Coordinates of C-alpha atoms in Angstrom, one line a residue:
M1 CA 0.0 -0.1 0.0
K2 CA 2.8 2.4 0.8
V3 CA 4.5 1.8 -2.6
I4 CA 1.0 2.4 -4.3
R5 CA 0.7 5.7 -2.3
I6 CA 4.2 6.8 -3.3
F7 CA 3.5 6.0 -7.0
R8 CA 0.2 8.0 -6.8
T9 CA 2.0 10.9 -5.2
I10 CA 4.8 10.9 -7.8
K11 CA 2.2 10.6 -10.6
R12 CA 0.1 13.5 -9.2
E13 CA 3.3 15.8 -8.9
R14 CA 4.3 15.0 -12.5
L15 CA 0.7 15.8 -13.7
L16 CA 0.7 19.1 -11.8
L17 CA 4.1 20.0 -13.2
F18 CA 3.0 19.2 -16.7
L19 CA 0.1 21.4 -16.3
I20 CA 2.1 24.3 -15.0
T21 CA 4.5 23.8 -17.8
M22 CA 1.6 23.9 -20.3
L23 CA 0.3 27.0 -18.6
S24 CA 3.7 28.7 -19.0
L25 CA 3.9 27.6 -22.7
S26 CA 0.4 28.9 -23.3
L27 CA 1.0 32.2 -21.8
N28 CA 4.2 32.8 -23.6
T29 CA 2.8 31.8 -27.0
L30 CA -0.9 32.7 -27.3
H31 CA -1.6 35.2 -30.0
L32 CA 2.2 35.5 -30.6
N33 CA 1.7 36.9 -34.1
R34 CA 0.5 40.3 -32.4
E35 CA 4.1 40.8 -31.2
G36 CA 5.4 41.3 -34.7
Y37 CA 9.1 42.0 -34.6
G38 CA 9.1 43.2 -30.9
N39 CA 12.0 45.5 -30.3
L40 CA 12.8 46.9 -33.9
Y41 CA 16.2 47.7 -32.9
Y42 CA 17.2 44.2 -31.9
A43 CA 15.2 42.8 -34.9
A44 CA 17.0 45.0 -37.4
G45 CA 20.3 43.9 -35.9
I46 CA 19.4 40.1 -36.4
K47 CA 18.5 40.8 -40.1
S48 CA 21.9 42.5 -40.5
M49 CA 23.7 39.7 -38.7
L50 CA 22.3 37.2 -41.2
E51 CA 23.9 38.8 -44.1
N52 CA 27.4 37.5 -43.4
W53 CA 29.7 36.0 -40.7
H54 CA 31.5 39.3 -40.1
N55 CA 28.1 41.0 -39.1
F56 CA 27.1 37.9 -37.1
F57 CA 30.2 37.7 -35.0
Y58 CA 30.5 41.5 -34.3
L59 CA 26.8 41.9 -33.7
A60 CA 26.4 44.5 -36.4
Y61 CA 23.1 46.7 -36.3
D62 CA 23.0 47.5 -39.9
P63 CA 23.8 45.3 -43.1
G64 CA 26.7 47.6 -43.9
G65 CA 28.5 46.7 -40.6
F66 CA 28.7 50.5 -39.6
V67 CA 27.8 50.2 -35.9
S68 CA 27.1 47.4 -33.5
I69 CA 24.1 46.6 -31.1
D70 CA 24.9 47.9 -27.6
K71 CA 24.7 44.6 -25.9
P72 CA 26.8 41.4 -25.8
P73 CA 26.3 38.8 -28.5
L74 CA 25.1 35.4 -27.1
G75 CA 21.4 36.0 -26.8
F76 CA 21.3 37.6 -30.3
W77 CA 23.4 34.7 -31.8
L78 CA 20.8 32.3 -30.6
Q79 CA 18.1 34.6 -32.2
A80 CA 20.0 34.7 -35.4
L81 CA 20.3 30.9 -35.3
S82 CA 16.6 30.5 -34.9
A83 CA 15.9 32.9 -37.7
K84 CA 18.3 31.0 -40.0
I85 CA 16.6 27.7 -39.3
F86 CA 13.0 29.0 -39.4
G87 CA 13.3 32.0 -41.5
F88 CA 13.3 35.8 -40.5
H89 CA 9.9 36.0 -38.7
G90 CA 8.9 37.7 -35.5
W91 CA 8.0 34.4 -33.9
A92 CA 11.5 32.9 -34.8
L93 CA 13.2 35.8 -33.1
I94 CA 11.1 35.3 -29.9
L95 CA 11.4 31.5 -29.9
P96 CA 14.6 31.2 -27.8
Q97 CA 13.0 33.5 -25.1
I98 CA 9.8 31.3 -25.1
L99 CA 11.8 28.2 -24.7
A100 CA 14.0 29.8 -21.9
G101 CA 11.0 30.9 -20.0
V102 CA 9.5 27.5 -20.1
V103 CA 12.6 25.8 -19.2
S104 CA 13.3 28.2 -16.3
V105 CA 9.9 27.1 -14.7
L106 CA 11.1 23.4 -14.8
I107 CA 14.6 24.3 -13.5
L108 CA 13.1 26.3 -10.6
Y109 CA 10.9 23.3 -9.7
R110 CA 13.9 21.0 -9.5
L111 CA 16.0 23.6 -7.4
V112 CA 13.2 24.0 -4.8
S113 CA 11.7 20.6 -4.8
R114 CA 15.0 18.8 -4.2
V115 CA 15.4 20.6 -0.8
F116 CA 11.9 21.6 0.4
G117 CA 9.7 19.0 -1.2
A118 CA 7.5 18.7 -4.2
N119 CA 4.7 21.0 -3.0
S120 CA 7.0 23.9 -2.4
G121 CA 8.6 23.2 -5.9
L122 CA 5.2 23.2 -7.5
I123 CA 4.0 26.4 -6.1
A124 CA 7.4 28.2 -6.9
S125 CA 7.2 27.0 -10.6
L126 CA 3.6 28.1 -10.7
I127 CA 4.4 31.5 -9.3
L128 CA 7.2 32.0 -11.9
A129 CA 5.0 30.9 -14.7
V130 CA 2.3 33.4 -13.9
T131 CA 4.8 36.3 -13.0
P132 CA 3.7 39.1 -15.4
I133 CA 7.1 40.4 -16.3
S134 CA 8.4 36.8 -16.9
V135 CA 5.6 36.3 -19.4
A136 CA 6.1 39.8 -21.1
T137 CA 9.9 39.2 -21.6
A138 CA 9.3 35.5 -22.9
R139 CA 7.0 36.9 -25.5
N140 CA 9.6 39.5 -26.8
N141 CA 13.0 39.6 -28.5
T142 CA 14.7 41.3 -25.6
I143 CA 17.2 38.9 -24.1
D144 CA 16.3 39.0 -20.5
S145 CA 14.4 35.6 -20.4
L146 CA 17.6 34.0 -21.8
L147 CA 19.6 35.7 -18.9
V148 CA 17.2 34.3 -16.3
F149 CA 17.5 30.8 -17.8
A150 CA 21.4 30.9 -17.9
V151 CA 21.6 31.9 -14.2
L152 CA 19.1 29.3 -13.2
A153 CA 21.0 26.7 -15.2
A154 CA 24.2 28.0 -13.4
A155 CA 22.5 27.6 -10.1
W156 CA 21.4 23.9 -10.9
M157 CA 25.1 23.2 -11.6
L158 CA 26.2 24.6 -8.5
F159 CA 23.6 22.6 -6.4
K160 CA 25.0 19.6 -8.2
A161 CA 28.5 20.5 -7.1
I162 CA 27.3 20.9 -3.5
E163 CA 26.0 17.4 -3.5
H164 CA 29.4 15.9 -4.3
R165 CA 32.3 16.3 -1.9
E166 CA 34.7 16.7 -5.0
G167 CA 32.3 18.4 -7.2
L168 CA 34.9 20.6 -8.9
H169 CA 33.8 19.9 -12.5
W170 CA 30.2 21.2 -11.6
V171 CA 31.7 24.3 -10.2
I172 CA 33.6 24.9 -13.3
A173 CA 30.4 24.2 -15.4
S174 CA 28.6 26.8 -13.2
A175 CA 31.2 29.4 -13.6
I176 CA 31.2 28.8 -17.5
M177 CA 27.4 29.2 -17.4
I178 CA 27.6 32.5 -15.4
G179 CA 30.3 33.7 -17.9
L180 CA 27.9 32.9 -20.7
A181 CA 25.3 34.8 -19.0
F182 CA 27.5 37.7 -18.9
N183 CA 27.7 37.5 -22.7
I184 CA 23.9 37.8 -22.7
K185 CA 23.4 40.9 -20.6
M186 CA 26.9 41.9 -19.1
L187 CA 27.2 42.8 -15.5
E188 CA 23.5 42.2 -14.7
A189 CA 24.6 38.5 -14.8
Y190 CA 26.8 39.1 -11.8
L191 CA 24.0 40.1 -9.5
V192 CA 23.7 36.4 -8.5
L193 CA 27.2 36.0 -7.6
P194 CA 26.8 36.9 -3.8
A195 CA 24.3 34.0 -3.6
F196 CA 26.6 31.6 -5.4
L197 CA 29.5 32.6 -3.3
L198 CA 27.5 32.3 -0.1
L199 CA 26.4 28.7 -0.8
I200 CA 30.0 27.6 -1.5
I201 CA 31.2 29.2 1.7
L202 CA 28.5 27.6 3.8
Q203 CA 29.2 24.1 2.7
R204 CA 30.3 21.6 5.4
R205 CA 31.7 18.9 3.3
M206 CA 34.7 20.9 2.2
T207 CA 37.6 22.3 4.0
K208 CA 38.6 25.9 3.8
L209 CA 41.4 25.0 1.5
Q210 CA 39.1 23.1 -0.9
K211 CA 36.6 25.9 -0.9
L212 CA 39.5 28.4 -1.7
K213 CA 40.8 26.2 -4.5
Q214 CA 37.3 25.9 -6.1
L215 CA 36.5 29.5 -5.8
S216 CA 39.9 30.5 -7.4
I217 CA 39.6 28.2 -10.2
A218 CA 35.9 29.3 -10.8
A219 CA 37.0 33.0 -10.8
V220 CA 39.7 32.6 -13.3
I221 CA 37.2 30.7 -15.7
L222 CA 34.4 33.1 -15.0
I223 CA 36.7 36.2 -16.1
F224 CA 38.0 34.3 -19.0
V225 CA 34.5 33.2 -20.4
S226 CA 33.1 36.6 -19.5
L227 CA 35.6 38.8 -21.3
M228 CA 36.7 36.6 -24.2
W229 CA 34.4 38.1 -26.9
A230 CA 34.9 41.7 -25.6
V231 CA 38.7 41.4 -25.7
I232 CA 38.5 40.0 -29.3
V233 CA 36.4 42.8 -30.4
D234 CA 38.6 45.6 -28.8
L235 CA 41.7 43.9 -30.1
T236 CA 40.3 44.0 -33.6
P237 CA 41.5 47.1 -35.9
I238 CA 38.6 49.6 -35.9
N239 CA 38.6 49.6 -39.5
L240 CA 37.9 46.0 -39.6
R241 CA 34.8 45.9 -37.5
P242 CA 31.7 48.0 -36.6
Y243 CA 31.8 50.9 -34.1
V244 CA 30.7 49.6 -30.6
G245 CA 27.3 51.2 -30.2
S246 CA 26.5 53.6 -27.3
T247 CA 30.1 54.3 -26.4
K248 CA 32.3 57.4 -26.8
H249 CA 35.6 55.5 -27.4
N250 CA 34.6 52.6 -29.6
S251 CA 35.3 49.9 -26.8
V252 CA 33.2 46.9 -25.6
L253 CA 35.0 47.4 -22.3
E254 CA 33.7 50.8 -22.1
L255 CA 30.3 49.6 -23.0
M256 CA 30.5 47.1 -20.2
L257 CA 31.6 49.5 -17.5
Q258 CA 30.1 52.8 -18.6
H259 CA 26.9 52.5 -20.6
N260 CA 25.8 49.2 -19.1
A261 CA 26.9 49.9 -15.5
V262 CA 28.0 53.4 -14.2
D263 CA 25.5 55.4 -16.5
R264 CA 22.7 53.2 -15.0
F265 CA 23.1 55.0 -11.6
N266 CA 23.7 58.6 -12.6
G267 CA 21.6 60.3 -9.9
V268 CA 19.2 59.4 -7.0
N269 CA 16.0 57.5 -7.4
N270 CA 13.2 56.2 -5.1
P271 CA 14.3 53.0 -3.5
F272 CA 10.7 52.0 -2.8
R273 CA 9.8 52.2 -6.6
L274 CA 9.3 48.3 -6.6
F275 CA 6.2 48.8 -4.5
T276 CA 4.6 51.4 -6.7
P277 CA 1.8 50.1 -8.9
D278 CA 3.9 50.8 -12.1
L279 CA 6.5 48.1 -11.0
G280 CA 4.5 46.3 -8.4
G281 CA 2.2 44.9 -11.2
Q282 CA 5.1 43.5 -13.0
I283 CA 7.0 41.8 -10.4
S284 CA 6.2 42.8 -6.8
W285 CA 2.8 41.1 -6.1
L286 CA 4.4 38.5 -3.8
L287 CA 7.6 40.3 -2.9
P288 CA 6.4 41.0 0.7
L289 CA 5.5 37.3 1.0
A290 CA 9.0 36.3 -0.2
V291 CA 10.6 38.6 2.6
L292 CA 8.1 37.3 5.1
S293 CA 8.9 33.7 4.2
A294 CA 12.7 34.3 4.5
V295 CA 12.2 35.9 8.0
F296 CA 10.1 33.1 9.1
M297 CA 12.4 30.4 7.8
L298 CA 15.6 32.0 9.5
W299 CA 13.9 33.3 12.7
K300 CA 15.6 30.9 15.0
A301 CA 18.5 30.0 12.7
P302 CA 22.0 30.4 14.0
L303 CA 23.0 33.2 11.8
L304 CA 26.0 34.1 14.0
R305 CA 27.2 30.6 13.6
P306 CA 26.6 30.0 9.8
M307 CA 28.2 26.7 9.7
R308 CA 25.6 25.2 11.9
L309 CA 22.7 26.2 9.4
N310 CA 20.9 23.2 8.2
L311 CA 20.3 22.4 4.5
Q312 CA 17.0 24.3 4.1
Q313 CA 18.3 27.3 6.1
R314 CA 21.3 27.5 3.8
N315 CA 19.0 27.5 0.6
V316 CA 16.7 30.1 2.1
L317 CA 19.9 32.3 2.5
F318 CA 20.8 31.5 -1.1
W319 CA 17.6 32.8 -2.6
L320 CA 17.7 35.8 -0.2
A321 CA 21.2 36.5 -1.4
W322 CA 20.0 36.4 -4.9
L323 CA 17.1 38.7 -4.2
I324 CA 18.8 41.4 -2.0
P325 CA 21.4 42.8 -4.6
M326 CA 18.5 43.0 -7.3
V327 CA 16.3 44.9 -4.9
V328 CA 19.0 47.4 -4.1
S329 CA 20.2 47.7 -7.8
F330 CA 16.8 48.1 -9.4
G331 CA 15.6 50.3 -6.7
A332 CA 18.5 52.7 -7.1
A333 CA 18.9 52.6 -11.0
T334 CA 18.2 55.8 -12.9
L335 CA 18.6 54.3 -16.5
F336 CA 16.2 51.6 -16.0
H337 CA 13.7 49.4 -17.9
R338 CA 10.9 47.5 -15.9
Y339 CA 11.7 44.4 -17.6
Y340 CA 15.1 44.1 -15.9
T341 CA 13.3 43.1 -12.8
V342 CA 12.5 39.6 -14.4
M343 CA 15.8 38.6 -12.7
M344 CA 14.1 38.9 -9.3
A345 CA 11.3 36.5 -10.2
P346 CA 13.2 33.1 -9.4
A347 CA 14.0 34.2 -6.0
I348 CA 10.6 35.8 -5.2
A349 CA 8.9 32.6 -6.5
A350 CA 11.2 30.3 -4.5
L351 CA 10.9 32.0 -1.2
S352 CA 7.2 32.4 -1.6
G353 CA 6.7 28.7 -2.5
V354 CA 8.7 27.6 0.4
G355 CA 7.3 30.1 3.0
L356 CA 3.7 29.4 2.0
V357 CA 4.0 25.6 2.4
R358 CA 5.7 26.0 5.8
L359 CA 3.2 28.6 7.1
W360 CA 0.4 26.4 5.8
L361 CA 1.6 23.4 7.8
A362 CA 1.9 25.6 10.9
A363 CA -1.8 26.8 10.3
V364 CA -2.9 23.1 9.9
K365 CA -1.2 22.2 13.2
R366 CA -2.8 25.3 14.9
K367 CA 0.6 26.7 15.9
R368 CA 1.0 30.4 16.7
S369 CA 3.0 30.9 13.7
G370 CA 0.0 29.9 11.6
W371 CA -1.3 33.4 12.4
I372 CA 1.6 34.8 10.3
L373 CA -0.1 33.2 7.2
F374 CA -3.4 34.9 8.2
A375 CA -1.6 38.3 8.5
G376 CA 0.2 37.6 5.3
I377 CA -2.9 37.0 3.2
L378 CA -4.5 40.1 4.7
L379 CA -1.4 42.2 3.8
L380 CA -0.9 40.8 0.4
S381 CA -4.7 41.1 -0.6
M382 CA -4.5 44.8 0.5
F383 CA -1.3 45.3 -1.7
A384 CA -2.9 43.6 -4.7
I385 CA -6.1 45.8 -4.3
T386 CA -3.7 48.8 -4.1
I387 CA -2.1 47.8 -7.6
A388 CA -5.6 46.9 -9.3
W389 CA -7.1 50.2 -8.0
S390 CA -4.4 52.3 -9.9
Y391 CA -5.8 51.0 -13.2
P392 CA -9.4 52.3 -14.1
Q393 CA -9.8 49.5 -16.7
L394 CA -9.9 46.7 -14.0
R395 CA -10.3 48.7 -10.7
L396 CA -13.7 47.5 -9.6
P397 CA -13.9 43.9 -11.0
L398 CA -10.4 42.9 -10.0
S399 CA -10.4 44.7 -6.6
F400 CA -13.7 43.1 -5.6
T401 CA -12.7 39.7 -6.8
I402 CA -9.4 39.9 -4.8
G403 CA -11.3 41.3 -1.8
G404 CA -14.0 38.6 -2.0
I405 CA -11.5 35.7 -2.2
A406 CA -9.3 37.2 0.6
A407 CA -12.3 37.5 2.9
A408 CA -13.3 33.9 2.2
S409 CA -9.7 32.6 2.7
L410 CA -9.2 34.6 6.0
L411 CA -12.4 33.2 7.3
A412 CA -11.5 29.7 6.6
L413 CA -8.0 30.2 8.0
A414 CA -9.5 31.7 11.2
F415 CA -11.9 28.9 11.5
M416 CA -8.9 26.4 11.2
L417 CA -6.8 28.2 13.8
L418 CA -9.5 28.6 16.4
R419 CA -11.3 25.3 16.1
Q420 CA -9.8 22.1 17.6
Q421 CA -10.7 20.1 14.5
A422 CA -11.4 21.4 10.9
S423 CA -13.1 19.4 8.3
V424 CA -11.3 18.3 5.1
F425 CA -13.6 20.6 3.3
I426 CA -12.5 23.7 5.3
R427 CA -8.8 22.9 4.9
T428 CA -9.2 22.3 1.2
F429 CA -11.2 25.5 0.9
A430 CA -8.7 27.5 2.8
K431 CA -5.9 26.1 0.8
V432 CA -7.3 26.8 -2.6
T433 CA -8.5 30.3 -1.7
C434 CA -5.0 31.1 -0.2
L435 CA -3.4 30.3 -3.5
L436 CA -6.1 32.2 -5.5
V437 CA -5.8 35.4 -3.6
L438 CA -2.1 35.4 -4.1
L439 CA -2.2 34.5 -7.9
V440 CA -5.4 36.1 -9.3
G441 CA -3.7 39.4 -9.7
P442 CA -0.4 38.2 -11.3
F443 CA -2.4 35.9 -13.6
V444 CA -4.8 38.7 -14.8
W445 CA -1.6 40.8 -15.6
S446 CA 0.1 37.9 -17.1
V447 CA -2.6 37.2 -19.8
T448 CA -2.8 40.9 -20.9
P449 CA 0.1 40.6 -23.5
S450 CA -1.8 37.8 -25.5
V451 CA -5.2 39.6 -25.1
F452 CA -4.2 43.2 -25.9
G453 CA -1.3 42.9 -28.3
A454 CA 2.2 43.8 -28.8
T455 CA 4.6 45.0 -26.1
G456 CA 7.2 46.5 -28.6
S457 CA 10.5 47.7 -27.2
D458 CA 9.3 47.8 -23.7
P459 CA 8.0 44.4 -22.8
V460 CA 5.5 44.7 -19.7
A461 CA 2.3 43.3 -18.8
G462 CA -0.9 44.9 -17.4
P463 CA -3.9 47.2 -18.3
E464 CA -1.5 49.7 -19.8
L465 CA -1.3 47.6 -22.9
I466 CA -5.0 48.4 -23.7
N467 CA -4.2 51.7 -25.0
R468 CA -0.5 51.4 -26.0
Q469 CA 0.4 52.1 -29.5
V470 CA 3.4 50.0 -30.4
A471 CA 5.6 51.1 -33.5
N472 CA 6.1 48.7 -36.3
P473 CA 7.6 49.0 -39.8
E474 CA 4.3 49.6 -41.4
T475 CA 3.6 52.6 -39.2
M476 CA 7.2 53.9 -39.0
E477 CA 7.8 54.4 -42.8
D478 CA 5.8 55.3 -45.8
E479 CA 5.8 53.1 -48.8
K480 CA 6.2 55.7 -51.3
L481 CA 9.2 57.1 -49.3
T482 CA 10.8 53.6 -49.4
D483 CA 10.2 53.4 -53.2
F484 CA 11.7 56.8 -53.8
L485 CA 14.9 55.9 -51.9
L486 CA 15.1 52.5 -53.7
A487 CA 14.8 54.3 -57.0
H488 CA 17.9 56.4 -56.2
Y489 CA 19.7 53.4 -54.4
V490 CA 23.3 52.4 -56.0
K491 CA 24.6 49.1 -55.0
G492 CA 27.5 49.2 -52.7
H493 CA 26.4 52.7 -51.2
Y494 CA 23.8 53.5 -48.4
L495 CA 20.2 53.6 -48.9
V496 CA 19.7 56.6 -46.6
A497 CA 21.4 58.0 -43.4
T498 CA 19.7 58.6 -40.2
L499 CA 20.7 60.0 -36.9
K500 CA 19.4 57.1 -34.6
A501 CA 18.2 53.6 -34.8
E502 CA 14.5 54.5 -34.3
T503 CA 14.4 55.9 -37.8
S504 CA 16.8 53.3 -39.3
S505 CA 15.2 50.1 -38.1
P506 CA 12.0 50.0 -40.2
F507 CA 14.2 50.6 -43.6
I508 CA 16.7 47.7 -42.6
L509 CA 13.7 45.4 -41.7
D510 CA 11.8 46.3 -44.9
T511 CA 14.6 46.4 -47.4
G512 CA 17.7 44.6 -45.9
L513 CA 19.8 47.3 -47.5
P514 CA 22.7 49.2 -45.7
V515 CA 21.4 52.3 -43.7
L516 CA 23.9 54.7 -42.2
T517 CA 22.9 55.1 -38.5
L518 CA 25.3 58.0 -37.7
G519 CA 24.6 58.2 -33.9
G520 CA 24.0 54.7 -33.2
Y521 CA 21.0 53.6 -31.0
S522 CA 20.4 56.9 -29.3
G523 CA 21.9 59.2 -31.8
S524 CA 24.6 60.5 -29.6
D525 CA 27.5 58.2 -30.6
P526 CA 30.4 60.2 -32.2
I527 CA 31.2 57.6 -34.9
L528 CA 32.2 60.0 -37.6
T529 CA 33.7 63.5 -37.6
Q530 CA 31.9 66.1 -39.8
G531 CA 34.9 65.9 -42.2
N532 CA 34.5 62.2 -42.6
L533 CA 30.8 62.5 -43.1
Q534 CA 31.4 65.2 -45.7
L535 CA 34.0 62.9 -47.5
L536 CA 31.5 60.1 -47.7
A537 CA 28.9 62.4 -49.1
Q538 CA 31.3 63.8 -51.7
K539 CA 32.1 60.3 -52.8
G540 CA 28.5 59.6 -53.3
V541 CA 28.4 56.8 -50.7
I542 CA 25.5 58.6 -49.0
Q543 CA 23.2 60.9 -50.6
Y544 CA 19.9 61.2 -48.6
F545 CA 19.5 62.0 -45.0
L546 CA 16.4 61.2 -43.1
V547 CA 16.0 63.2 -39.9
S548 CA 13.1 63.9 -37.4
K549 CA 12.1 67.5 -37.1
S550 CA 12.5 67.4 -33.4
V551 CA 16.2 66.5 -33.8
M552 CA 16.8 69.4 -36.2
I553 CA 15.3 71.8 -33.8
D554 CA 17.8 70.6 -31.2
K555 CA 21.0 72.7 -32.3
N556 CA 23.3 70.6 -30.0
K557 CA 22.9 67.4 -32.2
Y558 CA 26.3 66.6 -33.6
Y559 CA 25.4 65.9 -37.1
A560 CA 22.3 67.9 -37.5
A561 CA 24.2 71.1 -38.1
W562 CA 26.3 69.7 -40.9
I563 CA 23.2 68.2 -42.7
E564 CA 21.3 71.5 -42.4
R565 CA 24.3 73.3 -43.8
H566 CA 25.2 71.0 -46.7
C567 CA 22.0 69.5 -47.7
R568 CA 18.7 70.7 -49.3
I569 CA 15.4 69.7 -48.2
V570 CA 13.6 67.4 -50.7
D571 CA 9.9 68.5 -51.4
D572 CA 7.9 65.9 -49.5
S573 CA 5.4 65.9 -52.5
E574 CA 8.1 63.8 -54.3
F575 CA 7.9 60.9 -51.8
Y576 CA 5.0 61.2 -49.5
S577 CA 1.5 59.9 -50.0
K578 CA -1.3 62.4 -49.0
S579 CA -2.3 60.0 -46.2
S580 CA 1.2 59.8 -44.7
K581 CA 1.6 60.5 -41.0
L582 CA 5.4 61.1 -41.4
N583 CA 5.4 64.3 -43.2
D584 CA 4.8 66.3 -40.1
S585 CA 7.6 64.7 -38.2
I586 CA 10.4 63.6 -40.8
I587 CA 12.5 65.7 -43.2
L588 CA 14.4 64.2 -46.1
Y589 CA 17.7 66.0 -47.0
Q590 CA 19.7 65.5 -50.2
Y591 CA 23.4 66.2 -50.4
T592 CA 24.1 68.5 -53.2
G593 CA 27.7 69.6 -52.5
Q594 CA 26.5 73.2 -52.0
M595 CA 26.6 75.3 -48.7
F596 CA 23.3 76.4 -47.4
M597 CA 23.4 79.4 -45.0
K598 CA 20.8 81.1 -43.0
K599 CA 20.0 84.8 -43.3
N600 CA 21.5 85.6 -40.0
E601 CA 24.8 83.9 -41.0
F602 CA 24.9 86.2 -44.2
Q603 CA 24.3 89.2 -42.0
S604 CA 27.1 88.3 -39.5

């Protein structure tokens, strides 16, 4: 009979894990065609990378290999591979992120269940599957889902190393995986290192010398794998590779340390931003529960004598050490996108799953600590209602739903805690409503990308998508304008020059021809001197310049003054259709070799 019960339990766990996996896959793929190309800047880069191996290796943004994408290569290499296999489609670019999101759910289940049991693992994986920002990034061609997968895979390898007294090969594998994660999103991958370091230090099976040996070897391998591509690119003569985008001195090391590190913390920001509705709806629904769970699990732990911590306490510290650096970093960053917070999702899910099961068992046994679950449900339901109330589209229905489920859950929990014996029905009802009150808000948010359409270059979830207008190639350019430029295009030259990627991307995606993006992604990269630009124009390499009117008004723009001085404005009747929306925002210039001066310049 015992064997039969064990078999049934395993079968139930596998069934539930399968259903959670299917839920994750469904949320990540339903109505995926609405996403289009996602982030047009990255999509244009993939199209350019497919032109040749040179563009592929150096991560060229444009087919001519003029400037590179301002990120490391690995995530985009995977997207390019997918597009090579399946063809250049939006869904092919997103496919690696979809798979990464689903597999991350499975890895988290394994990491949690092996220490805390199947129930904790299942709840943790369910929470990750319905975390809104996890769904939004998995449905987009931003590379953050791949980053989460890479660091979770590294964590799995490290856990394998801990299980073996001489697990050096697993430690090395984990270091390699973190190095690969660095080549997906640079220093953001290193936010998990405090957790990894702590887990190795707290191991009882190894001597201090063994720990030092493993950490030293891992550090060398980590640095080597992390910097290998960056060093190769920086050692390549600058005339043989694209300019490194979003840098002032054409260096990947600068990109790593400046644009993707120091510049992200230029100023003071609100450290409590994670609890605002704007960010709370993406990631923080269960952040209070994660913190409460960690405190509960470590309340009587011998923290002053860490080597006496048991296996579960060490794992709670691991997830807490994963979470804290991210809370601090994302709370303080000024150059920040909300989808960065997807890195917090595994730790929040793990701690919430572990704590919820432990608190539930305390409530079933009518311990005083069971009232912590009661207080937690009350607190989290109020926080969820606060988030929901900030969005008029869902304010009343979602707030009343959460409030009603919370009231029923609290009533059932109070009955369990106060009565000597609670029926199976009451316990089951309390269990189900506890989960529902915690997950109904995140689940509603997580279905919005598939219901309301594309997330574009800013993958987020929630009611704000209802009214969001996402740019796509069809709305960013005019067919008649493209035909005009194609009619004047000379093979081996540039189709058109623009100041930044926002204007270039649609033309690269539509034509696959070289487009000179003078200022890189943001328009501020000093790639060419004005003398070099003039030399290109005189040689006929570039004839037309497409510039937004807002940029031309800003006289501080590096290239704008030269374009205004040396080029004539093309009459928009030559290339705009009457219905075009661009003629009020875009100016097309043609280089003529003449000097155009304003009246005040003649007077002076």
